[in-house]
Amino acid sequence: MSLIPHFSIDLEAILHNYMCLKQISSKTQIAGVVKDNAYGIGAERVTDILYTKGGCRSFFVAYAFEGAAIRSFAPQANIYVLQGFSPEEAALFSQNNLIPVLASTEQIKQWFQLKPNTQKAALQVETGLNRLGITKKEIAELSDEQRSCFGLIISHLACADDAKAPLNQSQLAHFLALKPFFPQAQFSLSASDGFSLGPSFYFDIVRAGAFLYGINTFPSLREKQKSVVSLTARIIQIKQLKSGDTAGYGGDFKASDGTKIAIVSIGYGDGLPRCFSKKGKVWFKTQKSWISAPVAGRVSMDNLIIDVTHIPEDILKTQNDVSLLNEHYTVDELGTDTGTIGYEALSAIGHGIRALRTYK
Amino acid sequence: MSLIPHFSIDLEAILHNYMCLKQISSKTQIAGVVKDNAYGIGAERVTDILYTKGGCRSFFVAYAFEGAAIRSFAPQANIYVLQGFSPEEAALFSQNNLIPVLASTEQIKQWFQLKPNTQKAALQVETGLNRLGITKKEIAELSDEQRSCFGLIISHLACADDAKAPLNQSQLAHFLALKPFFPQAQFSLSASDGFSLGPSFYFDIVRAGAFLYGINTFPSLREKQKSVVSLTARIIQIKQLKSGDTAGYGGDFKASDGTKIAIVSIGYGDGLPRCFSKKGKVWFKTQKSWISAPVAGRVSMDNLIIDVTHIPEDILKTQNDVSLLNEHYTVDELGTDTGTIGYEALSAIGHGIRALRTYK
C-alpha cells in the first residue's frame, strides 16, 4: 500500500444507475451529464461505459473542450455544450461536431454567422431559474426560420429537490408555453432531480448526472441506486495523548487521559473540505458493519487527525486504512457534514484527490 | 476570449516573494514548499523558477510521486517527502534520489531496512502539534548510530499564525531540547508563518510555501509581498429582473424592481466554494480602482449569478469578464469570505479550475 489515498470508482454501478433511470420511461431518452470531468469521476471512462454498454446517445458537457475530450468515446452521440458558444471556440465545435446550447441572443447571432458545423443547435430558455437562457419575448422576436434551426429546447429547474415548491409548476407552465414556437424540436426540462416530480417533467430527454454518480436525487429509487465511489486513506501513525495535550492547528482538539489519535494521509489539499474539522468522521470496517471515528482538530493540507480512543485494538492493529467514502457513508452524507451538497463534495474530491485511482 | 475562466500565475512574483524571505536572514536557508502541486499553482513551473533564478536548493513535497514530478526541474536539490516513506514507494525514492521525512518508528525501520538511496534521511519530531512525528522518548531509544543517519530534523508549529499562543514557546523549547541528540544535523521548525515569530524560530531551514504564493502569512512584509494569482471569468448574459423574480437554485435570491443580474461562467465545479453564495463578491475594474458586485443566490456547478444593478452601464457594456482574484482581492480575502483560509481557497481553485492557465 502506497501512502497516497485510494479513490475507487465503480463504473458498473454507474451503468446500473443509468439503466434504472432508463426503465422509468420508455418515451424519454436518458442523456449522460459528464461535465466537470463527470463531477471529477472521469468523463472519458463514464462516457465510454454509458455509450458502449448503456446505449446512451446524448451527452451534456459545460464547455467545448470537455466535449472534445469525450468525442472519441461516443463517436455517434449528440454532445451538447451547456455554456453555449463563443467564436473563439468555433474550431472545437467544428472538429468535434459539438452542439451548442445557445443561451443568449448574442450567442445565437454568433453561431448562425459562423455555423461551424451542420448540427441543429440547442436553445436554453428562461422559465424562472434566471440563470442562462433567453426569454419568451426574445424567442418571439426570432423569425420562424431561425426557430426552425433548433433541434432541442432546454430549461433547468430551480427547485427540483423540493417537490412542493410552487416554482416547479410555474417553470413547467412557462416551458410548455414555448412548445408552439418549436413544433419540430425535442424538449428537455429536467436533470436527475426532476425525476421525483413525475412524468409531466420528463419530456423527450432527461439529463442525468448526479444520480448516475451515486448522489441520491431520487428518494424513491434509493434502494435500487448503487454507490459509485469509495475512498480510503492510510493511517501513518497512532499516538497516545495525555490530559491537557492538544492536537492540530490552533491546538483546537483537547485530549483527555487515554485519548488515542491516528494521523491519516489525506487533507484539504485532496479536496476534503477543511470544514470537515467540525463534524467529520471516518470509518473502520468491522466484520458486521462500520464504526466511525471523529475528526480531531483541524484538517490540514495533507493530514487528518482522528480520535480512535474507542476503536478496538484488534481493528487498529490490523487495518492500515480508514474509509472516507463507502456504501454506508456516501458523498451525500459527506456533503451534509460539511455544510454543502453531495455534488460539491464529489466534485472537490474528484478534482483535488492525490490518489491511486482505480476503475472497476 | 473563450468561455472558460482565465487563471493567471505570476512566476516572477513568486520569485520576488522568495527573494524577500531570503533577505530576512543570511544564516537561514529558504526551502520551497511545492507539495499539492504547489497549492494548485503548478509545482513544475514553481520549482523551475525557484531553482534556476532563486538559487533554491531544498524543496518539500508531501508524497514521493510529487517529488518525482519536480526532480528534472531541480536536478541538484534536496527534495524532502513530508509524509515519509512506505516500502511500496522505494523505487520512486531510488530513481529520484528523494529524502523521506520519516515520521514514525515503523517508517524509520522500513527505510533503513531497504535504504533505497544514499541520502541522509530527515526526521519529523513531535513537539506539540500532535500530528506526524516521533517523540523524544522514541528518539532516546534510537542508537547513536541510528541518530547519526539523519541529516535534517523537522517539526511543525501549531499556532504560528498567533504570536501570543503559549504553544509556540513550548514547541520551541521541546525542539531545542532535541538538539543534543543530533549534533551533526540541520534543524527546521518553521513554515512561512513562522517568520513572524522572530529569528529564534528560523534555525537552518525555513519551509516557505504559502508566502511565496501570495498568502499573507507575514503581516510585516505585507507591503513587499506581491500578489501571485489572478482569476477572471466570462459574463455570458445580463438580465433585467422585476420585483418578485427569484434567481438561482431554491429561488434564494429575490429581485426588486430594477434588479439586474449577470450570469458568469464559473462555479463550484471550478473549485470556487459553493458557500461563496453567502458572502461572495466579484470585481469590475474601473479607471481608478475596483468596484464589487455581490453574488446573487446559490453558486451552481458551472455558473455564478451576480447582482450588477449598481454597476455603471459603460462598464457592463465594455467589460466581458469579472475578476474573482486580483491584487485587491486575494486568496486570503476569498478564504475569509468563504469561512476558511487562503491556503484552502487557493488549493481548491488551483485543482478545480477549468481555465486557460497562463504563466508570466
JSON list of C-alpha atoms in Angstrom, two decimals, chain B residues 92-261:
[
{"chain": "B", "resi": 92, "resn": "LEU", "atom": "CA", "xyz": [10.37, 6.32, -6.57]},
{"chain": "B", "resi": 93, "resn": "PHE", "atom": "CA", "xyz": [12.83, 7.22, -3.81]},
{"chain": "B", "resi": 94, "resn": "SER", "atom": "CA", "xyz": [15.59, 5.35, -5.53]},
{"chain": "B", "resi": 95, "resn": "GLN", "atom": "CA", "xyz": [15.01, 6.66, -9.06]},
{"chain": "B", "resi": 96, "resn": "ASN", "atom": "CA", "xyz": [14.61, 10.28, -7.98]},
{"chain": "B", "resi": 97, "resn": "ASN", "atom": "CA", "xyz": [17.00, 10.38, -5.06]},
{"chain": "B", "resi": 98, "resn": "LEU", "atom": "CA", "xyz": [14.29, 11.66, -2.72]},
{"chain": "B", "resi": 99, "resn": "ILE", "atom": "CA", "xyz": [14.72, 12.23, 1.00]},
{"chain": "B", "resi": 100, "resn": "PRO", "atom": "CA", "xyz": [11.98, 10.91, 3.26]},
{"chain": "B", "resi": 101, "resn": "VAL", "atom": "CA", "xyz": [10.92, 12.89, 6.31]},
{"chain": "B", "resi": 102, "resn": "LEU", "atom": "CA", "xyz": [10.46, 9.79, 8.45]},
{"chain": "B", "resi": 103, "resn": "ALA", "atom": "CA", "xyz": [7.53, 10.22, 10.78]},
{"chain": "B", "resi": 104, "resn": "SER", "atom": "CA", "xyz": [7.23, 7.07, 12.85]},
{"chain": "B", "resi": 105, "resn": "THR", "atom": "CA", "xyz": [9.43, 4.33, 14.27]},
{"chain": "B", "resi": 106, "resn": "GLU", "atom": "CA", "xyz": [7.89, 1.97, 11.73]},
{"chain": "B", "resi": 107, "resn": "GLN", "atom": "CA", "xyz": [8.91, 4.24, 8.84]},
{"chain": "B", "resi": 108, "resn": "ILE", "atom": "CA", "xyz": [12.43, 4.50, 10.28]},
{"chain": "B", "resi": 109, "resn": "LYS", "atom": "CA", "xyz": [12.72, 0.74, 10.42]},
{"chain": "B", "resi": 110, "resn": "GLN", "atom": "CA", "xyz": [11.42, 0.30, 6.88]},
{"chain": "B", "resi": 111, "resn": "TRP", "atom": "CA", "xyz": [13.67, 2.99, 5.42]},
{"chain": "B", "resi": 112, "resn": "PHE", "atom": "CA", "xyz": [16.87, 1.64, 6.94]},
{"chain": "B", "resi": 113, "resn": "GLN", "atom": "CA", "xyz": [15.98, -1.92, 6.01]},
{"chain": "B", "resi": 114, "resn": "LEU", "atom": "CA", "xyz": [15.52, -1.03, 2.36]},
{"chain": "B", "resi": 115, "resn": "LYS", "atom": "CA", "xyz": [17.77, 2.02, 2.10]},
{"chain": "B", "resi": 116, "resn": "PRO", "atom": "CA", "xyz": [16.65, 2.90, -1.46]},
{"chain": "B", "resi": 117, "resn": "ASN", "atom": "CA", "xyz": [19.31, 5.58, -1.88]},
{"chain": "B", "resi": 118, "resn": "THR", "atom": "CA", "xyz": [22.38, 7.04, -0.16]},
{"chain": "B", "resi": 119, "resn": "GLN", "atom": "CA", "xyz": [20.67, 10.24, 1.06]},
{"chain": "B", "resi": 120, "resn": "LYS", "atom": "CA", "xyz": [20.66, 11.02, 4.75]},
{"chain": "B", "resi": 121, "resn": "ALA", "atom": "CA", "xyz": [17.03, 10.80, 5.81]},
{"chain": "B", "resi": 122, "resn": "ALA", "atom": "CA", "xyz": [15.14, 13.60, 7.55]},
{"chain": "B", "resi": 123, "resn": "LEU", "atom": "CA", "xyz": [13.18, 13.04, 10.74]},
{"chain": "B", "resi": 124, "resn": "GLN", "atom": "CA", "xyz": [9.85, 14.55, 11.79]},
{"chain": "B", "resi": 125, "resn": "VAL", "atom": "CA", "xyz": [9.76, 15.04, 15.56]},
{"chain": "B", "resi": 126, "resn": "GLU", "atom": "CA", "xyz": [6.80, 15.68, 17.84]},
{"chain": "B", "resi": 127, "resn": "THR", "atom": "CA", "xyz": [6.97, 18.96, 19.75]},
{"chain": "B", "resi": 128, "resn": "GLY", "atom": "CA", "xyz": [3.30, 19.64, 20.45]},
{"chain": "B", "resi": 129, "resn": "LEU", "atom": "CA", "xyz": [1.32, 19.69, 17.20]},
{"chain": "B", "resi": 130, "resn": "ASN", "atom": "CA", "xyz": [0.50, 16.03, 17.71]},
{"chain": "B", "resi": 131, "resn": "ARG", "atom": "CA", "xyz": [0.40, 15.35, 14.03]},
{"chain": "B", "resi": 132, "resn": "LEU", "atom": "CA", "xyz": [3.18, 13.34, 12.37]},
{"chain": "B", "resi": 133, "resn": "GLY", "atom": "CA", "xyz": [6.45, 12.86, 14.23]},
{"chain": "B", "resi": 134, "resn": "ILE", "atom": "CA", "xyz": [8.25, 10.71, 16.77]},
{"chain": "B", "resi": 135, "resn": "THR", "atom": "CA", "xyz": [8.52, 11.60, 20.44]},
{"chain": "B", "resi": 136, "resn": "LYS", "atom": "CA", "xyz": [11.57, 12.48, 22.50]},
{"chain": "B", "resi": 137, "resn": "LYS", "atom": "CA", "xyz": [11.23, 9.11, 24.22]},
{"chain": "B", "resi": 138, "resn": "GLU", "atom": "CA", "xyz": [11.35, 7.30, 20.88]},
{"chain": "B", "resi": 139, "resn": "ILE", "atom": "CA", "xyz": [14.34, 9.38, 19.84]},
{"chain": "B", "resi": 140, "resn": "ALA", "atom": "CA", "xyz": [16.14, 8.44, 23.03]},
{"chain": "B", "resi": 141, "resn": "GLU", "atom": "CA", "xyz": [15.54, 4.78, 22.24]},
{"chain": "B", "resi": 142, "resn": "LEU", "atom": "CA", "xyz": [17.34, 5.02, 18.91]},
{"chain": "B", "resi": 143, "resn": "SER", "atom": "CA", "xyz": [21.03, 4.15, 18.91]},
{"chain": "B", "resi": 144, "resn": "ASP", "atom": "CA", "xyz": [23.68, 6.85, 18.43]},
{"chain": "B", "resi": 145, "resn": "GLU", "atom": "CA", "xyz": [24.44, 5.30, 15.10]},
{"chain": "B", "resi": 146, "resn": "GLN", "atom": "CA", "xyz": [20.81, 5.46, 14.01]},
{"chain": "B", "resi": 147, "resn": "ARG", "atom": "CA", "xyz": [20.55, 9.09, 15.09]},
{"chain": "B", "resi": 148, "resn": "SER", "atom": "CA", "xyz": [23.68, 9.96, 13.15]},
{"chain": "B", "resi": 149, "resn": "CYS", "atom": "CA", "xyz": [21.95, 8.85, 9.96]},
{"chain": "B", "resi": 150, "resn": "PHE", "atom": "CA", "xyz": [19.62, 11.87, 9.95]},
{"chain": "B", "resi": 151, "resn": "GLY", "atom": "CA", "xyz": [20.64, 14.97, 8.04]},
{"chain": "B", "resi": 152, "resn": "LEU", "atom": "CA", "xyz": [17.66, 17.16, 8.92]},
{"chain": "B", "resi": 153, "resn": "ILE", "atom": "CA", "xyz": [15.37, 17.31, 11.95]},
{"chain": "B", "resi": 154, "resn": "ILE", "atom": "CA", "xyz": [11.95, 18.82, 11.36]},
{"chain": "B", "resi": 155, "resn": "SER", "atom": "CA", "xyz": [9.00, 19.84, 13.45]},
{"chain": "B", "resi": 156, "resn": "HIS", "atom": "CA", "xyz": [5.93, 21.94, 12.65]},
{"chain": "B", "resi": 157, "resn": "LEU", "atom": "CA", "xyz": [4.23, 24.72, 14.61]},
{"chain": "B", "resi": 158, "resn": "ALA", "atom": "CA", "xyz": [0.57, 24.50, 15.61]},
{"chain": "B", "resi": 159, "resn": "CYS", "atom": "CA", "xyz": [-0.06, 28.21, 16.25]},
{"chain": "B", "resi": 160, "resn": "ALA", "atom": "CA", "xyz": [2.50, 30.15, 14.20]},
{"chain": "B", "resi": 161, "resn": "ASP", "atom": "CA", "xyz": [-0.28, 32.45, 12.98]},
{"chain": "B", "resi": 162, "resn": "ASP", "atom": "CA", "xyz": [-0.84, 33.60, 16.57]},
{"chain": "B", "resi": 163, "resn": "ALA", "atom": "CA", "xyz": [2.34, 35.10, 18.03]},
{"chain": "B", "resi": 164, "resn": "LYS", "atom": "CA", "xyz": [0.82, 35.17, 21.51]},
{"chain": "B", "resi": 165, "resn": "ALA", "atom": "CA", "xyz": [-0.07, 31.48, 21.70]},
{"chain": "B", "resi": 166, "resn": "PRO", "atom": "CA", "xyz": [1.91, 29.82, 24.52]},
{"chain": "B", "resi": 167, "resn": "LEU", "atom": "CA", "xyz": [2.29, 26.69, 22.40]},
{"chain": "B", "resi": 168, "resn": "ASN", "atom": "CA", "xyz": [4.87, 28.47, 20.21]},
{"chain": "B", "resi": 169, "resn": "GLN", "atom": "CA", "xyz": [7.40, 28.87, 23.03]},
{"chain": "B", "resi": 170, "resn": "SER", "atom": "CA", "xyz": [6.59, 25.40, 24.30]},
{"chain": "B", "resi": 171, "resn": "GLN", "atom": "CA", "xyz": [7.23, 23.84, 20.88]},
{"chain": "B", "resi": 172, "resn": "LEU", "atom": "CA", "xyz": [10.43, 25.86, 20.55]},
{"chain": "B", "resi": 173, "resn": "ALA", "atom": "CA", "xyz": [11.69, 24.59, 23.92]},
{"chain": "B", "resi": 174, "resn": "HIS", "atom": "CA", "xyz": [10.84, 20.98, 23.02]},
{"chain": "B", "resi": 175, "resn": "PHE", "atom": "CA", "xyz": [12.60, 21.36, 19.69]},
{"chain": "B", "resi": 176, "resn": "LEU", "atom": "CA", "xyz": [15.74, 22.88, 21.23]},
{"chain": "B", "resi": 177, "resn": "ALA", "atom": "CA", "xyz": [15.86, 20.05, 23.75]},
{"chain": "B", "resi": 178, "resn": "LEU", "atom": "CA", "xyz": [16.35, 17.60, 20.87]},
{"chain": "B", "resi": 179, "resn": "LYS", "atom": "CA", "xyz": [19.48, 19.27, 19.51]},
{"chain": "B", "resi": 180, "resn": "PRO", "atom": "CA", "xyz": [21.92, 17.27, 21.66]},
{"chain": "B", "resi": 181, "resn": "PHE", "atom": "CA", "xyz": [20.65, 14.05, 20.10]},
{"chain": "B", "resi": 182, "resn": "PHE", "atom": "CA", "xyz": [21.63, 15.19, 16.62]},
{"chain": "B", "resi": 183, "resn": "PRO", "atom": "CA", "xyz": [24.88, 17.17, 16.80]},
{"chain": "B", "resi": 184, "resn": "GLN", "atom": "CA", "xyz": [25.55, 16.91, 13.06]},
{"chain": "B", "resi": 185, "resn": "ALA", "atom": "CA", "xyz": [22.06, 17.51, 11.68]},
{"chain": "B", "resi": 186, "resn": "GLN", "atom": "CA", "xyz": [20.35, 20.63, 10.38]},
{"chain": "B", "resi": 187, "resn": "PHE", "atom": "CA", "xyz": [17.13, 21.78, 12.02]},
{"chain": "B", "resi": 188, "resn": "SER", "atom": "CA", "xyz": [13.90, 23.21, 10.65]},
{"chain": "B", "resi": 189, "resn": "LEU", "atom": "CA", "xyz": [10.91, 24.27, 12.74]},
{"chain": "B", "resi": 190, "resn": "SER", "atom": "CA", "xyz": [9.05, 26.94, 10.80]},
{"chain": "B", "resi": 191, "resn": "ALA", "atom": "CA", "xyz": [6.98, 27.20, 7.66]},
{"chain": "B", "resi": 192, "resn": "SER", "atom": "CA", "xyz": [6.03, 30.57, 6.09]},
{"chain": "B", "resi": 193, "resn": "ASP", "atom": "CA", "xyz": [4.06, 31.68, 9.11]},
{"chain": "B", "resi": 194, "resn": "GLY", "atom": "CA", "xyz": [6.97, 31.06, 11.50]},
{"chain": "B", "resi": 195, "resn": "PHE", "atom": "CA", "xyz": [8.79, 34.17, 10.20]},
{"chain": "B", "resi": 196, "resn": "SER", "atom": "CA", "xyz": [6.59, 36.46, 12.22]},
{"chain": "B", "resi": 197, "resn": "LEU", "atom": "CA", "xyz": [7.73, 34.73, 15.43]},
{"chain": "B", "resi": 198, "resn": "GLY", "atom": "CA", "xyz": [11.28, 36.02, 15.07]},
{"chain": "B", "resi": 199, "resn": "PRO", "atom": "CA", "xyz": [14.78, 34.64, 14.42]},
{"chain": "B", "resi": 200, "resn": "SER", "atom": "CA", "xyz": [14.79, 32.14, 17.27]},
{"chain": "B", "resi": 201, "resn": "PHE", "atom": "CA", "xyz": [12.29, 30.14, 15.21]},
{"chain": "B", "resi": 202, "resn": "TYR", "atom": "CA", "xyz": [14.31, 30.14, 11.96]},
{"chain": "B", "resi": 203, "resn": "PHE", "atom": "CA", "xyz": [17.02, 27.51, 12.60]},
{"chain": "B", "resi": 204, "resn": "ASP", "atom": "CA", "xyz": [18.81, 26.22, 9.49]},
{"chain": "B", "resi": 205, "resn": "ILE", "atom": "CA", "xyz": [15.91, 25.96, 7.06]},
{"chain": "B", "resi": 206, "resn": "VAL", "atom": "CA", "xyz": [12.53, 27.69, 6.87]},
{"chain": "B", "resi": 207, "resn": "ARG", "atom": "CA", "xyz": [10.00, 25.88, 4.69]},
{"chain": "B", "resi": 208, "resn": "ALA", "atom": "CA", "xyz": [8.26, 28.57, 2.64]},
{"chain": "B", "resi": 209, "resn": "GLY", "atom": "CA", "xyz": [5.12, 27.80, 0.69]},
{"chain": "B", "resi": 210, "resn": "ALA", "atom": "CA", "xyz": [2.09, 29.98, 1.41]},
{"chain": "B", "resi": 211, "resn": "PHE", "atom": "CA", "xyz": [4.02, 33.26, 1.45]},
{"chain": "B", "resi": 212, "resn": "LEU", "atom": "CA", "xyz": [5.52, 32.54, -1.96]},
{"chain": "B", "resi": 213, "resn": "TYR", "atom": "CA", "xyz": [2.03, 32.10, -3.42]},
{"chain": "B", "resi": 214, "resn": "GLY", "atom": "CA", "xyz": [0.72, 35.42, -2.12]},
{"chain": "B", "resi": 215, "resn": "ILE", "atom": "CA", "xyz": [-0.89, 34.20, 1.09]},
{"chain": "B", "resi": 216, "resn": "ASN", "atom": "CA", "xyz": [-0.09, 36.79, 3.71]},
{"chain": "B", "resi": 217, "resn": "THR", "atom": "CA", "xyz": [1.50, 34.78, 6.50]},
{"chain": "B", "resi": 218, "resn": "PHE", "atom": "CA", "xyz": [3.84, 37.57, 7.50]},
{"chain": "B", "resi": 219, "resn": "PRO", "atom": "CA", "xyz": [1.98, 40.85, 8.15]},
{"chain": "B", "resi": 220, "resn": "SER", "atom": "CA", "xyz": [5.11, 42.99, 8.46]},
{"chain": "B", "resi": 221, "resn": "LEU", "atom": "CA", "xyz": [6.10, 42.03, 4.90]},
{"chain": "B", "resi": 222, "resn": "ARG", "atom": "CA", "xyz": [2.63, 42.77, 3.53]},
{"chain": "B", "resi": 223, "resn": "GLU", "atom": "CA", "xyz": [3.82, 45.82, 1.60]},
{"chain": "B", "resi": 224, "resn": "LYS", "atom": "CA", "xyz": [6.65, 43.97, -0.05]},
{"chain": "B", "resi": 225, "resn": "GLN", "atom": "CA", "xyz": [4.80, 40.75, -0.87]},
{"chain": "B", "resi": 226, "resn": "LYS", "atom": "CA", "xyz": [3.44, 40.54, -4.42]},
{"chain": "B", "resi": 227, "resn": "SER", "atom": "CA", "xyz": [0.13, 39.12, -5.49]},
{"chain": "B", "resi": 228, "resn": "VAL", "atom": "CA", "xyz": [0.62, 35.89, -7.48]},
{"chain": "B", "resi": 229, "resn": "VAL", "atom": "CA", "xyz": [-2.65, 34.65, -8.94]},
{"chain": "B", "resi": 230, "resn": "SER", "atom": "CA", "xyz": [-5.46, 36.36, -10.76]},
{"chain": "B", "resi": 231, "resn": "LEU", "atom": "CA", "xyz": [-8.68, 34.84, -11.96]},
{"chain": "B", "resi": 232, "resn": "THR", "atom": "CA", "xyz": [-11.27, 36.18, -14.36]},
{"chain": "B", "resi": 233, "resn": "ALA", "atom": "CA", "xyz": [-14.48, 34.63, -15.69]},
{"chain": "B", "resi": 234, "resn": "ARG", "atom": "CA", "xyz": [-16.71, 35.49, -18.62]},
{"chain": "B", "resi": 235, "resn": "ILE", "atom": "CA", "xyz": [-20.06, 37.20, -18.36]},
{"chain": "B", "resi": 236, "resn": "ILE", "atom": "CA", "xyz": [-22.32, 35.17, -20.66]},
{"chain": "B", "resi": 237, "resn": "GLN", "atom": "CA", "xyz": [-25.57, 37.04, -20.18]},
{"chain": "B", "resi": 238, "resn": "ILE", "atom": "CA", "xyz": [-27.08, 40.06, -18.44]},
{"chain": "B", "resi": 239, "resn": "LYS", "atom": "CA", "xyz": [-30.73, 40.01, -17.34]},
{"chain": "B", "resi": 240, "resn": "GLN", "atom": "CA", "xyz": [-33.17, 42.61, -16.13]},
{"chain": "B", "resi": 241, "resn": "LEU", "atom": "CA", "xyz": [-35.44, 41.21, -13.40]},
{"chain": "B", "resi": 242, "resn": "LYS", "atom": "CA", "xyz": [-38.62, 42.57, -11.91]},
{"chain": "B", "resi": 243, "resn": "SER", "atom": "CA", "xyz": [-39.84, 42.65, -8.35]},
{"chain": "B", "resi": 244, "resn": "GLY", "atom": "CA", "xyz": [-40.83, 39.17, -7.20]},
{"chain": "B", "resi": 245, "resn": "ASP", "atom": "CA", "xyz": [-38.48, 37.34, -9.56]},
{"chain": "B", "resi": 246, "resn": "THR", "atom": "CA", "xyz": [-36.01, 34.98, -7.99]},
{"chain": "B", "resi": 247, "resn": "ALA", "atom": "CA", "xyz": [-32.68, 33.71, -9.27]},
{"chain": "B", "resi": 248, "resn": "GLY", "atom": "CA", "xyz": [-30.71, 30.52, -8.85]},
{"chain": "B", "resi": 249, "resn": "TYR", "atom": "CA", "xyz": [-31.38, 27.25, -7.07]},
{"chain": "B", "resi": 250, "resn": "GLY", "atom": "CA", "xyz": [-34.08, 27.31, -4.43]},
{"chain": "B", "resi": 251, "resn": "GLY", "atom": "CA", "xyz": [-35.10, 30.75, -5.64]},
{"chain": "B", "resi": 252, "resn": "ASP", "atom": "CA", "xyz": [-32.83, 32.09, -2.92]},
{"chain": "B", "resi": 253, "resn": "PHE", "atom": "CA", "xyz": [-32.17, 35.47, -4.47]},
{"chain": "B", "resi": 254, "resn": "LYS", "atom": "CA", "xyz": [-35.15, 37.84, -4.54]},
{"chain": "B", "resi": 255, "resn": "ALA", "atom": "CA", "xyz": [-35.16, 40.68, -7.04]},
{"chain": "B", "resi": 256, "resn": "SER", "atom": "CA", "xyz": [-36.50, 44.19, -6.58]},
{"chain": "B", "resi": 257, "resn": "ASP", "atom": "CA", "xyz": [-37.78, 46.31, -9.43]},
{"chain": "B", "resi": 258, "resn": "GLY", "atom": "CA", "xyz": [-34.79, 47.30, -11.50]},
{"chain": "B", "resi": 259, "resn": "THR", "atom": "CA", "xyz": [-32.54, 44.47, -10.34]},
{"chain": "B", "resi": 260, "resn": "LYS", "atom": "CA", "xyz": [-30.05, 43.48, -12.99]},
{"chain": "B", "resi": 261, "resn": "ILE", "atom": "CA", "xyz": [-28.08, 40.24, -12.81]}
]
